[in-house]
PDB file of N, CA, C and O in Angstrom:
ATOM      1  N   MET R 147      90.505   0.810  21.170  1.00 49.00           N
ATOM      2  CA  MET R 147      90.422   0.911  22.419  1.00 49.00           C
ATOM      3  C   MET R 147      88.375   1.542  22.584  1.00 49.00           C
ATOM      4  O   MET R 147      88.423   2.135  22.712  1.00 49.00           O
ATOM      5  N   ALA R 148      88.514   0.484  23.916  1.00 58.00           N
ATOM      6  CA  ALA R 148      87.697   0.967  24.299  1.00 58.00           C
ATOM      7  C   ALA R 148      86.792   1.967  25.450  1.00 58.00           C
ATOM      8  O   ALA R 148      87.667   2.110  25.669  1.00 58.00           O
ATOM      9  N   THR R 149      86.377   2.896  24.810  1.00 64.00           N
ATOM     10  CA  THR R 149      85.810   3.647  26.386  1.00 64.00           C
ATOM     11  C   THR R 149      83.583   3.033  27.096  1.00 64.00           C
ATOM     12  O   THR R 149      83.320   3.155  26.001  1.00 64.00           O
ATOM     13  N   ASP R 150      84.219   4.082  28.148  1.00 71.00           N
ATOM     14  CA  ASP R 150      82.744   3.406  28.384  1.00 71.00           C
ATOM     15  C   ASP R 150      82.203   4.932  27.976  1.00 71.00           C
ATOM     16  O   ASP R 150      80.810   4.933  28.478  1.00 71.00           O
ATOM     17  N   THR R 151      82.685   5.730  26.932  1.00 80.00           N
ATOM     18  CA  THR R 151      80.972   7.000  27.177  1.00 80.00           C
ATOM     19  C   THR R 151      80.715   7.274  25.627  1.00 80.00           C
ATOM     20  O   THR R 151      81.046   5.850  25.139  1.00 80.00           O
ATOM     21  N   MET R 152      79.125   6.957  26.082  1.00 84.00           N
ATOM     22  CA  MET R 152      78.442   7.239  24.845  1.00 84.00           C
ATOM     23  C   MET R 152      77.921   8.128  24.083  1.00 84.00           C
ATOM     24  O   MET R 152      77.841   9.270  24.697  1.00 84.00           O
ATOM     25  N   ASP R 153      77.954   8.301  22.816  1.00 92.00           N
ATOM     26  CA  ASP R 153      77.382   9.439  22.072  1.00 92.00           C
ATOM     27  C   ASP R 153      76.205  10.001  22.292  1.00 92.00           C
ATOM     28  O   ASP R 153      75.370   9.400  23.094  1.00 92.00           O
ATOM     29  N   ARG R 154      75.935  10.813  21.613  1.00 93.00           N
ATOM     30  CA  ARG R 154      74.370  11.739  21.793  1.00 93.00           C
ATOM     31  C   ARG R 154      73.280  10.153  21.924  1.00 93.00           C
ATOM     32  O   ARG R 154      71.934   9.824  22.204  1.00 93.00           O
ATOM     33  N   ALA R 155      73.950  10.684  19.809  1.00 93.00           N
ATOM     34  CA  ALA R 155      72.545   9.289  19.465  1.00 93.00           C
ATOM     35  C   ALA R 155      72.192   8.011  19.925  1.00 93.00           C
ATOM     36  O   ALA R 155      71.636   7.422  19.562  1.00 93.00           O
ATOM     37  N   VAL R 156      74.335   7.760  20.685  1.00 94.00           N
ATOM     38  CA  VAL R 156      73.470   5.797  20.406  1.00 94.00           C
ATOM     39  C   VAL R 156      72.786   6.279  22.054  1.00 94.00           C
ATOM     40  O   VAL R 156      72.572   5.170  22.572  1.00 94.00           O
ATOM     41  N   ALA R 157      72.932   7.323  23.095  1.00 94.00           N
ATOM     42  CA  ALA R 157      72.120   7.435  24.306  1.00 94.00           C
ATOM     43  C   ALA R 157      70.333   7.618  24.025  1.00 94.00           C
ATOM     44  O   ALA R 157      69.517   7.110  24.031  1.00 94.00           O
ATOM     45  N   ARG R 158      70.394   8.545  23.036  1.00 95.00           N
ATOM     46  CA  ARG R 158      68.994   8.436  22.263  1.00 95.00           C
ATOM     47  C   ARG R 158      68.084   7.374  21.658  1.00 95.00           C
ATOM     48  O   ARG R 158      67.363   6.785  22.532  1.00 95.00           O
ATOM     49  N   ALA R 159      68.637   6.034  21.431  1.00 95.00           N
ATOM     50  CA  ALA R 159      68.472   5.110  20.305  1.00 95.00           C
ATOM     51  C   ALA R 159      68.389   4.218  21.955  1.00 95.00           C
ATOM     52  O   ALA R 159      66.964   3.362  22.111  1.00 95.00           O
ATOM     53  N   TRP R 160      69.175   4.050  23.044  1.00 95.00           N
ATOM     54  CA  TRP R 160      68.700   3.002  24.123  1.00 95.00           C
ATOM     55  C   TRP R 160      67.755   4.119  25.200  1.00 95.00           C
ATOM     56  O   TRP R 160      66.957   2.750  25.323  1.00 95.00           O
ATOM     57  N   LEU R 161      67.898   5.448  25.137  1.00 96.00           N
ATOM     58  CA  LEU R 161      66.843   5.762  26.048  1.00 96.00           C
ATOM     59  C   LEU R 161      64.740   5.230  24.967  1.00 96.00           C
ATOM     60  O   LEU R 161      64.845   4.987  25.784  1.00 96.00           O
ATOM     61  N   ALA R 162      65.627   5.423  23.554  1.00 97.00           N
ATOM     62  CA  ALA R 162      64.036   5.200  22.840  1.00 97.00           C
ATOM     63  C   ALA R 162      63.482   3.613  22.712  1.00 97.00           C
ATOM     64  O   ALA R 162      62.212   2.592  23.188  1.00 97.00           O
ATOM     65  N   ARG R 163      64.258   2.894  22.802  1.00 97.00           N
ATOM     66  CA  ARG R 163      64.647   1.016  23.098  1.00 97.00           C
ATOM     67  C   ARG R 163      64.081   0.848  25.133  1.00 97.00           C
ATOM     68  O   ARG R 163      63.101  -0.097  24.686  1.00 97.00           O
ATOM     69  N   TRP R 164      64.327   1.435  25.880  1.00 97.00           N
ATOM     70  CA  TRP R 164      63.688   1.063  27.104  1.00 97.00           C
ATOM     71  C   TRP R 164      61.893   1.192  27.148  1.00 97.00           C
ATOM     72  O   TRP R 164      61.286   1.425  28.236  1.00 97.00           O
ATOM     73  N   LYS R 165      62.036   3.273  26.402  1.00 98.00           N
ATOM     74  CA  LYS R 165      61.033   3.040  26.624  1.00 98.00           C
ATOM     75  C   LYS R 165      59.735   2.707  25.746  1.00 98.00           C
ATOM     76  O   LYS R 165      58.777   2.060  26.537  1.00 98.00           O
ATOM     77  N   GLU R 166      60.125   2.018  24.708  1.00 98.00           N
ATOM     78  CA  GLU R 166      59.397   0.622  24.285  1.00 98.00           C
ATOM     79  C   GLU R 166      59.161  -0.084  25.163  1.00 98.00           C
ATOM     80  O   GLU R 166      57.991  -1.144  25.333  1.00 98.00           O
ATOM     81  N   VAL R 167      60.232  -0.798  25.768  1.00 97.00           N
ATOM     82  CA  VAL R 167      59.982  -1.936  26.677  1.00 97.00           C
ATOM     83  C   VAL R 167      58.995  -1.545  27.990  1.00 97.00           C
ATOM     84  O   VAL R 167      58.580  -1.928  28.102  1.00 97.00           O
ATOM     85  N   GLU R 168      59.184  -0.502  27.787  1.00 97.00           N
ATOM     86  CA  GLU R 168      58.192   0.251  29.218  1.00 97.00           C
ATOM     87  C   GLU R 168      56.955   0.735  28.588  1.00 97.00           C
ATOM     88  O   GLU R 168      55.734  -0.296  29.987  1.00 97.00           O
ATOM     89  N   ARG R 169      56.184   0.072  27.403  1.00 97.00           N
ATOM     90  CA  ARG R 169      55.354   0.897  27.232  1.00 97.00           C
ATOM     91  C   ARG R 169      54.254  -0.467  27.060  1.00 97.00           C
ATOM     92  O   ARG R 169      53.251  -0.297  27.213  1.00 97.00           O
ATOM     93  N   VAL R 170      55.453  -1.658  26.558  1.00 97.00           N
ATOM     94  CA  VAL R 170      55.035  -3.343  26.133  1.00 97.00           C
ATOM     95  C   VAL R 170      54.442  -3.714  27.457  1.00 97.00           C
ATOM     96  O   VAL R 170      54.098  -4.405  27.734  1.00 97.00           O
ATOM     97  N   THR R 171      55.706  -3.136  28.618  1.00 96.00           N
ATOM     98  CA  THR R 171      54.987  -3.506  30.212  1.00 96.00           C
ATOM     99  C   THR R 171      53.930  -3.237  30.929  1.00 96.00           C
ATOM    100  O   THR R 171      53.137  -3.988  30.710  1.00 96.00           O
ATOM    101  N   THR R 172      54.385  -2.388  30.240  1.00 96.00           N
ATOM    102  CA  THR R 172      52.494  -1.823  30.589  1.00 96.00           C
ATOM    103  C   THR R 172      52.032  -2.015  30.395  1.00 96.00           C
ATOM    104  O   THR R 172      49.954  -2.711  30.621  1.00 96.00           O
ATOM    105  N   GLU R 173      51.332  -2.390  28.393  1.00 97.00           N
ATOM    106  CA  GLU R 173      50.538  -2.843  28.519  1.00 97.00           C
ATOM    107  C   GLU R 173      50.186  -4.451  28.609  1.00 97.00           C
ATOM    108  O   GLU R 173      48.977  -4.431  28.714  1.00 97.00           O
ATOM    109  N   GLU R 174      51.039  -4.643  29.227  1.00 95.00           N
ATOM    110  CA  GLU R 174      50.971  -6.565  28.934  1.00 95.00           C
ATOM    111  C   GLU R 174      50.263  -6.509  30.671  1.00 95.00           C
ATOM    112  O   GLU R 174      49.552  -6.967  30.550  1.00 95.00           O
ATOM    113  N   ALA R 175      50.366  -5.382  31.997  1.00 93.00           N
ATOM    114  CA  ALA R 175      50.484  -5.232  33.264  1.00 93.00           C
ATOM    115  C   ALA R 175      48.600  -5.254  33.063  1.00 93.00           C
ATOM    116  O   ALA R 175      47.922  -6.241  33.756  1.00 93.00           O
ATOM    117  N   LEU R 176      48.758  -5.031  32.205  1.00 94.00           N
ATOM    118  CA  LEU R 176      46.992  -3.884  31.947  1.00 94.00           C
ATOM    119  C   LEU R 176      46.356  -5.320  30.969  1.00 94.00           C
ATOM    120  O   LEU R 176      44.556  -5.033  31.436  1.00 94.00           O
ATOM    121  N   ALA R 177      46.461  -5.383  30.575  1.00 96.00           N
ATOM    122  CA  ALA R 177      46.260  -6.211  30.359  1.00 96.00           C
ATOM    123  C   ALA R 177      45.515  -8.715  31.415  1.00 96.00           C
ATOM    124  O   ALA R 177      44.830  -8.982  30.558  1.00 96.00           O
ATOM    125  N   LEU R 178      46.288  -8.346  32.364  1.00 94.00           N
ATOM    126  CA  LEU R 178      46.513  -8.982  32.497  1.00 94.00           C
ATOM    127  C   LEU R 178      44.712  -8.672  33.889  1.00 94.00           C
ATOM    128  O   LEU R 178      44.778  -7.954  34.387  1.00 94.00           O
ATOM    129  N   THR R 179      43.976 -10.453  34.517  1.00 93.00           N
ATOM    130  CA  THR R 179      43.399 -10.656  35.087  1.00 93.00           C
ATOM    131  C   THR R 179      43.909 -10.573  36.797  1.00 93.00           C
ATOM    132  O   THR R 179      45.136 -10.411  36.363  1.00 93.00           O
ATOM    133  N   HIS R 180      43.053  -9.316  36.975  1.00 91.00           N
ATOM    134  CA  HIS R 180      43.802 -10.150  39.561  1.00 91.00           C
ATOM    135  C   HIS R 180      43.958 -11.761  39.593  1.00 91.00           C
ATOM    136  O   HIS R 180      44.519 -11.432  39.741  1.00 91.00           O
ATOM    137  N   GLU R 181      42.919 -12.222  38.785  1.00 93.00           N
ATOM    138  CA  GLU R 181      43.309 -14.025  39.188  1.00 93.00           C
ATOM    139  C   GLU R 181      45.348 -14.228  38.737  1.00 93.00           C
ATOM    140  O   GLU R 181      46.060 -14.598  39.341  1.00 93.00           O
ATOM    141  N   ALA R 182      45.207 -13.510  37.296  1.00 93.00           N
ATOM    142  CA  ALA R 182      46.557 -13.420  36.682  1.00 93.00           C
ATOM    143  C   ALA R 182      47.958 -12.798  37.599  1.00 93.00           C
ATOM    144  O   ALA R 182      49.346 -13.228  38.246  1.00 93.00           O
ATOM    145  N   LYS R 183      46.826 -11.451  38.261  1.00 92.00           N
ATOM    146  CA  LYS R 183      47.923 -11.306  39.097  1.00 92.00           C
ATOM    147  C   LYS R 183      48.645 -11.348  40.322  1.00 92.00           C
ATOM    148  O   LYS R 183      50.122 -11.844  40.914  1.00 92.00           O
ATOM    149  N   PHE R 184      47.615 -12.177  41.284  1.00 91.00           N
ATOM    150  CA  PHE R 184      47.453 -13.111  42.393  1.00 91.00           C
ATOM    151  C   PHE R 184      48.361 -13.915  42.214  1.00 91.00           C
ATOM    152  O   PHE R 184      48.895 -14.025  42.811  1.00 91.00           O
ATOM    153  N   ARG R 185      48.333 -14.989  40.924  1.00 93.00           N
ATOM    154  CA  ARG R 185      49.309 -15.857  40.757  1.00 93.00           C
ATOM    155  C   ARG R 185      50.334 -15.264  40.470  1.00 93.00           C
ATOM    156  O   ARG R 185      51.676 -16.020  41.138  1.00 93.00           O
ATOM    157  N   GLN R 186      51.206 -14.870  40.097  1.00 93.00           N
ATOM    158  CA  GLN R 186      52.719 -14.333  39.286  1.00 93.00           C
ATOM    159  C   GLN R 186      52.582 -13.607  40.754  1.00 93.00           C
ATOM    160  O   GLN R 186      53.589 -14.520  41.031  1.00 93.00           O
ATOM    161  N   LEU R 187      52.188 -12.446  41.534  1.00 90.00           N
ATOM    162  CA  LEU R 187      52.607 -12.774  43.042  1.00 90.00           C
ATOM    163  C   LEU R 187      52.546 -13.756  43.759  1.00 90.00           C
ATOM    164  O   LEU R 187      53.376 -13.900  44.732  1.00 90.00           O
ATOM    165  N   GLU R 188      51.949 -15.186  43.998  1.00 93.00           N
ATOM    166  CA  GLU R 188      51.594 -15.732  44.502  1.00 93.00           C
ATOM    167  C   GLU R 188      53.694 -16.617  43.910  1.00 93.00           C
ATOM    168  O   GLU R 188      54.069 -17.304  45.064  1.00 93.00           O
ATOM    169  N   SER R 189      54.034 -16.951  42.992  1.00 94.00           N
ATOM    170  CA  SER R 189      55.136 -17.727  42.544  1.00 94.00           C
ATOM    171  C   SER R 189      56.199 -16.890  42.917  1.00 94.00           C
ATOM    172  O   SER R 189      56.959 -17.760  43.883  1.00 94.00           O
ATOM    173  N   LEU R 190      56.158 -15.605  43.049  1.00 90.00           N
ATOM    174  CA  LEU R 190      56.912 -14.648  43.456  1.00 90.00           C
ATOM    175  C   LEU R 190      57.377 -14.735  45.238  1.00 90.00           C
ATOM    176  O   LEU R 190      58.170 -15.307  45.682  1.00 90.00           O
ATOM    177  N   MET R 191      56.020 -14.535  46.044  1.00 89.00           N
ATOM    178  CA  MET R 191      56.280 -15.401  47.783  1.00 89.00           C
ATOM    179  C   MET R 191      56.890 -16.208  47.854  1.00 89.00           C
ATOM    180  O   MET R 191      57.640 -16.603  48.663  1.00 89.00           O
ATOM    181  N   ARG R 192      56.068 -17.605  46.816  1.00 92.00           N
ATOM    182  CA  ARG R 192      57.520 -18.847  46.862  1.00 92.00           C
ATOM    183  C   ARG R 192      57.995 -19.061  46.285  1.00 92.00           C
ATOM    184  O   ARG R 192      58.834 -19.996  47.631  1.00 92.00           O
ATOM    185  N   SER R 193      59.746 -17.961  45.778  1.00 93.00           N
ATOM    186  CA  SER R 193      60.721 -18.330  45.575  1.00 93.00           C
ATOM    187  C   SER R 193      61.155 -17.185  46.359  1.00 93.00           C
ATOM    188  O   SER R 193      62.516 -17.334  46.437  1.00 93.00           O
ATOM    189  N   ALA R 194      60.096 -16.480  47.430  1.00 86.00           N
ATOM    190  CA  ALA R 194      61.357 -15.823  48.427  1.00 86.00           C
ATOM    191  C   ALA R 194      62.500 -16.434  48.739  1.00 86.00           C
ATOM    192  O   ALA R 194      64.167 -15.504  48.879  1.00 86.00           O
ATOM    193  N   HIS R 195      62.531 -17.572  49.340  1.00 88.00           N
ATOM    194  CA  HIS R 195      64.390 -18.220  50.276  1.00 88.00           C
ATOM    195  C   HIS R 195      64.348 -18.465  49.416  1.00 88.00           C
ATOM    196  O   HIS R 195      65.775 -18.452  49.228  1.00 88.00           O
ATOM    197  N   LEU R 196      64.555 -18.467  47.609  1.00 91.00           N
ATOM    198  CA  LEU R 196      66.091 -18.532  46.819  1.00 91.00           C
ATOM    199  C   LEU R 196      66.579 -17.302  47.305  1.00 91.00           C
ATOM    200  O   LEU R 196      67.699 -17.297  46.388  1.00 91.00           O
ATOM    201  N   PHE R 197      66.025 -15.754  47.515  1.00 86.00           N
ATOM    202  CA  PHE R 197      66.989 -14.649  47.376  1.00 86.00           C
ATOM    203  C   PHE R 197      68.171 -15.161  48.991  1.00 86.00           C
ATOM    204  O   PHE R 197      67.727 -15.467  49.303  1.00 86.00           O
ATOM    205  N   VAL R 198      69.048 -14.045  48.788  1.00 85.00           N
ATOM    206  CA  VAL R 198      69.409 -13.978  50.130  1.00 85.00           C
ATOM    207  C   VAL R 198      69.549 -12.233  50.664  1.00 85.00           C
ATOM    208  O   VAL R 198      69.811 -11.395  50.099  1.00 85.00           O
ATOM    209  N   TRP R 199      68.627 -12.122  51.327  1.00 80.00           N
ATOM    210  CA  TRP R 199      68.169 -10.854  51.967  1.00 80.00           C
ATOM    211  C   TRP R 199      68.701 -10.676  53.146  1.00 80.00           C
ATOM    212  O   TRP R 199      69.318 -10.812  54.493  1.00 80.00           O
ATOM    213  N   PRO R 200      69.759  -9.044  53.750  1.00 83.00           N
ATOM    214  CA  PRO R 200      70.512  -9.160  54.667  1.00 83.00           C
ATOM    215  C   PRO R 200      69.156  -8.329  55.653  1.00 83.00           C
ATOM    216  O   PRO R 200      68.061  -8.240  55.798  1.00 83.00           O
ATOM    217  N   ALA R 201      69.402  -9.276  56.603  1.00 85.00           N
ATOM    218  CA  ALA R 201      69.276  -8.935  58.461  1.00 85.00           C
ATOM    219  C   ALA R 201      69.160  -7.450  58.597  1.00 85.00           C
ATOM    220  O   ALA R 201      70.004  -6.353  57.975  1.00 85.00           O
ATOM    221  N   ALA R 202      68.172  -6.881  57.948  1.00 84.00           N
ATOM    222  CA  ALA R 202      67.522  -4.844  58.964  1.00 84.00           C
ATOM    223  C   ALA R 202      67.575  -5.346  60.242  1.00 84.00           C
ATOM    224  O   ALA R 202      67.929  -5.896  61.246  1.00 84.00           O
ATOM    225  N   THR R 203      68.080  -4.403  60.883  1.00 91.00           N
ATOM    226  CA  THR R 203      68.437  -3.008  61.551  1.00 91.00           C
ATOM    227  C   THR R 203      67.147  -2.779  61.840  1.00 91.00           C
ATOM    228  O   THR R 203      66.142  -1.961  61.664  1.00 91.00           O
ATOM    229  N   GLU R 204      66.692  -2.524  63.559  1.00 91.00           N
ATOM    230  CA  GLU R 204      65.622  -1.350  64.020  1.00 91.00           C
ATOM    231  C   GLU R 204      64.772  -0.580  63.483  1.00 91.00           C
ATOM    232  O   GLU R 204      64.321   0.195  62.648  1.00 91.00           O
ATOM    233  N   GLU R 205      66.080   0.202  62.323  1.00 92.00           N
ATOM    234  CA  GLU R 205      65.809   1.662  62.827  1.00 92.00           C
ATOM    235  C   GLU R 205      65.522   1.835  60.521  1.00 92.00           C
ATOM    236  O   GLU R 205      65.063   2.286  60.814  1.00 92.00           O
ATOM    237  N   GLU R 206      66.057   0.713  60.776  1.00 92.00           N
ATOM    238  CA  GLU R 206      65.826   0.375  59.147  1.00 92.00           C
ATOM    239  C   GLU R 206      63.330  -0.542  58.189  1.00 92.00           C
ATOM    240  O   GLU R 206      63.333   0.489  57.961  1.00 92.00           O
ATOM    241  N   ASP R 207      63.930  -1.378  59.631  1.00 90.00           N
ATOM    242  CA  ASP R 207      62.640  -1.897  60.309  1.00 90.00           C
ATOM    243  C   ASP R 207      61.433  -0.595  59.613  1.00 90.00           C
ATOM    244  O   ASP R 207      60.308  -0.104  59.812  1.00 90.00           O
ATOM    245  N   GLU R 208      61.876   0.751  61.472  1.00 93.00           N
ATOM    246  CA  GLU R 208      60.852   1.696  61.307  1.00 93.00           C
ATOM    247  C   GLU R 208      60.644   2.125  60.207  1.00 93.00           C
ATOM    248  O   GLU R 208      59.582   3.103  60.264  1.00 93.00           O
ATOM    249  N   ARG R 209      61.863   2.830  59.554  1.00 93.00           N
ATOM    250  CA  ARG R 209      62.168   3.364  59.090  1.00 93.00           C
ATOM    251  C   ARG R 209      60.616   3.348  57.023  1.00 93.00           C
ATOM    252  O   ARG R 209      59.709   3.291  56.869  1.00 93.00           O
ATOM    253  N   VAL R 210      60.838   2.209  57.159  1.00 91.00           N
ATOM    254  CA  VAL R 210      60.079   1.329  55.734  1.00 91.00           C
ATOM    255  C   VAL R 210      58.829   0.964  57.012  1.00 91.00           C
ATOM    256  O   VAL R 210      58.025   1.136  56.045  1.00 91.00           O
ATOM    257  N   ARG R 211      58.232   1.086  58.201  1.00 92.00           N
ATOM    258  CA  ARG R 211      56.935   1.477  58.900  1.00 92.00           C
ATOM    259  C   ARG R 211      56.561   2.862  58.288  1.00 92.00           C
ATOM    260  O   ARG R 211      55.554   2.845  58.055  1.00 92.00           O
ATOM    261  N   GLU R 212      57.207   3.280  58.952  1.00 94.00           N
ATOM    262  CA  GLU R 212      57.428   5.110  58.193  1.00 94.00           C
ATOM    263  C   GLU R 212      56.685   5.046  56.897  1.00 94.00           C
ATOM    264  O   GLU R 212      55.505   5.871  56.317  1.00 94.00           O
ATOM    265  N   VAL R 213      57.287   5.132  55.474  1.00 92.00           N
ATOM    266  CA  VAL R 213      57.705   4.917  54.940  1.00 92.00           C
ATOM    267  C   VAL R 213      55.577   4.372  54.582  1.00 92.00           C
ATOM    268  O   VAL R 213      54.790   4.912  53.826  1.00 92.00           O
ATOM    269  N   TRP R 214      55.249   3.198  55.132  1.00 88.00           N
ATOM    270  CA  TRP R 214      54.262   2.227  54.711  1.00 88.00           C
ATOM    271  C   TRP R 214      52.792   3.484  55.114  1.00 88.00           C
ATOM    272  O   TRP R 214      51.769   3.046  54.575  1.00 88.00           O
ATOM    273  N   MET R 215      52.983   3.907  56.380  1.00 92.00           N
ATOM    274  CA  MET R 215      51.715   4.873  56.572  1.00 92.00           C
ATOM    275  C   MET R 215      51.621   5.513  56.061  1.00 92.00           C
ATOM    276  O   MET R 215      50.550   5.773  55.567  1.00 92.00           O
ATOM    277  N   ARG R 216      52.721   6.271  55.064  1.00 92.00           N
ATOM    278  CA  ARG R 216      52.776   7.235  54.929  1.00 92.00           C
ATOM    279  C   ARG R 216      52.171   7.227  52.996  1.00 92.00           C
ATOM    280  O   ARG R 216      50.942   7.451  53.014  1.00 92.00           O
ATOM    281  N   LEU R 217      52.320   6.059  52.743  1.00 86.00           N
ATOM    282  CA  LEU R 217      51.678   5.590  51.283  1.00 86.00           C
ATOM    283  C   LEU R 217      50.395   5.255  52.039  1.00 86.00           C
ATOM    284  O   LEU R 217      49.352   5.517  51.148  1.00 86.00           O
ATOM    285  N   HIS R 218      49.636   4.455  53.233  1.00 85.00           N
ATOM    286  CA  HIS R 218      48.674   4.775  52.786  1.00 85.00           C
ATOM    287  C   HIS R 218      48.210   5.571  53.495  1.00 85.00           C
ATOM    288  O   HIS R 218      46.987   5.251  52.591  1.00 85.00           O
ATOM    289  N   ALA R 219      48.897   6.113  54.456  1.00 87.00           N
ATOM    290  CA  ALA R 219      47.321   7.477  54.386  1.00 87.00           C
ATOM    291  C   ALA R 219      47.489   8.445  52.785  1.00 87.00           C
ATOM    292  O   ALA R 219      45.766   9.093  52.779  1.00 87.00           O
ATOM    293  N   ILE R 220      48.202   7.991  52.297  1.00 85.00           N
ATOM    294  CA  ILE R 220      48.142   8.941  50.984  1.00 85.00           C
ATOM    295  C   ILE R 220      46.908   7.887  49.806  1.00 85.00           C
ATOM    296  O   ILE R 220      45.973   9.049  49.443  1.00 85.00           O
ATOM    297  N   GLU R 221      47.215   6.649  49.663  1.00 76.00           N
ATOM    298  CA  GLU R 221      46.308   6.873  49.148  1.00 76.00           C
ATOM    299  C   GLU R 221      45.033   6.561  49.532  1.00 76.00           C
ATOM    300  O   GLU R 221      43.869   5.992  48.324  1.00 76.00           O
ATOM    301  N   ARG R 222      44.431   6.344  51.132  1.00 76.00           N
ATOM    302  CA  ARG R 222      43.274   6.382  51.714  1.00 76.00           C
ATOM    303  C   ARG R 222      42.496   7.851  51.322  1.00 76.00           C
ATOM    304  O   ARG R 222      41.602   7.948  50.871  1.00 76.00           O
ATOM    305  N   CYS R 223      43.510   9.119  50.873  1.00 63.00           N
ATOM    306  CA  CYS R 223      42.688  10.286  50.828  1.00 63.00           C
ATOM    307  C   CYS R 223      42.041  10.298  49.193  1.00 63.00           C
ATOM    308  O   CYS R 223      41.898   9.824  48.276  1.00 63.00           O
TER     309      CYS R 223
END
């Protein structure tokens, strides 16, 4: 009978694998040129039509604006 629980050793191994994925991903991102990063962003933006985006309410739009304004203010400090 299968269970949805994992023991401590399995959990630690799983976490170690994801930490390695994060390390490699970060290393690869740091090695990319600005031009390569821009090409990736451009490709992602061109594929946006492939995704179904839920319609945002005015309240959600306002919340996003508030968060961006806070991030912008922090980034400028």
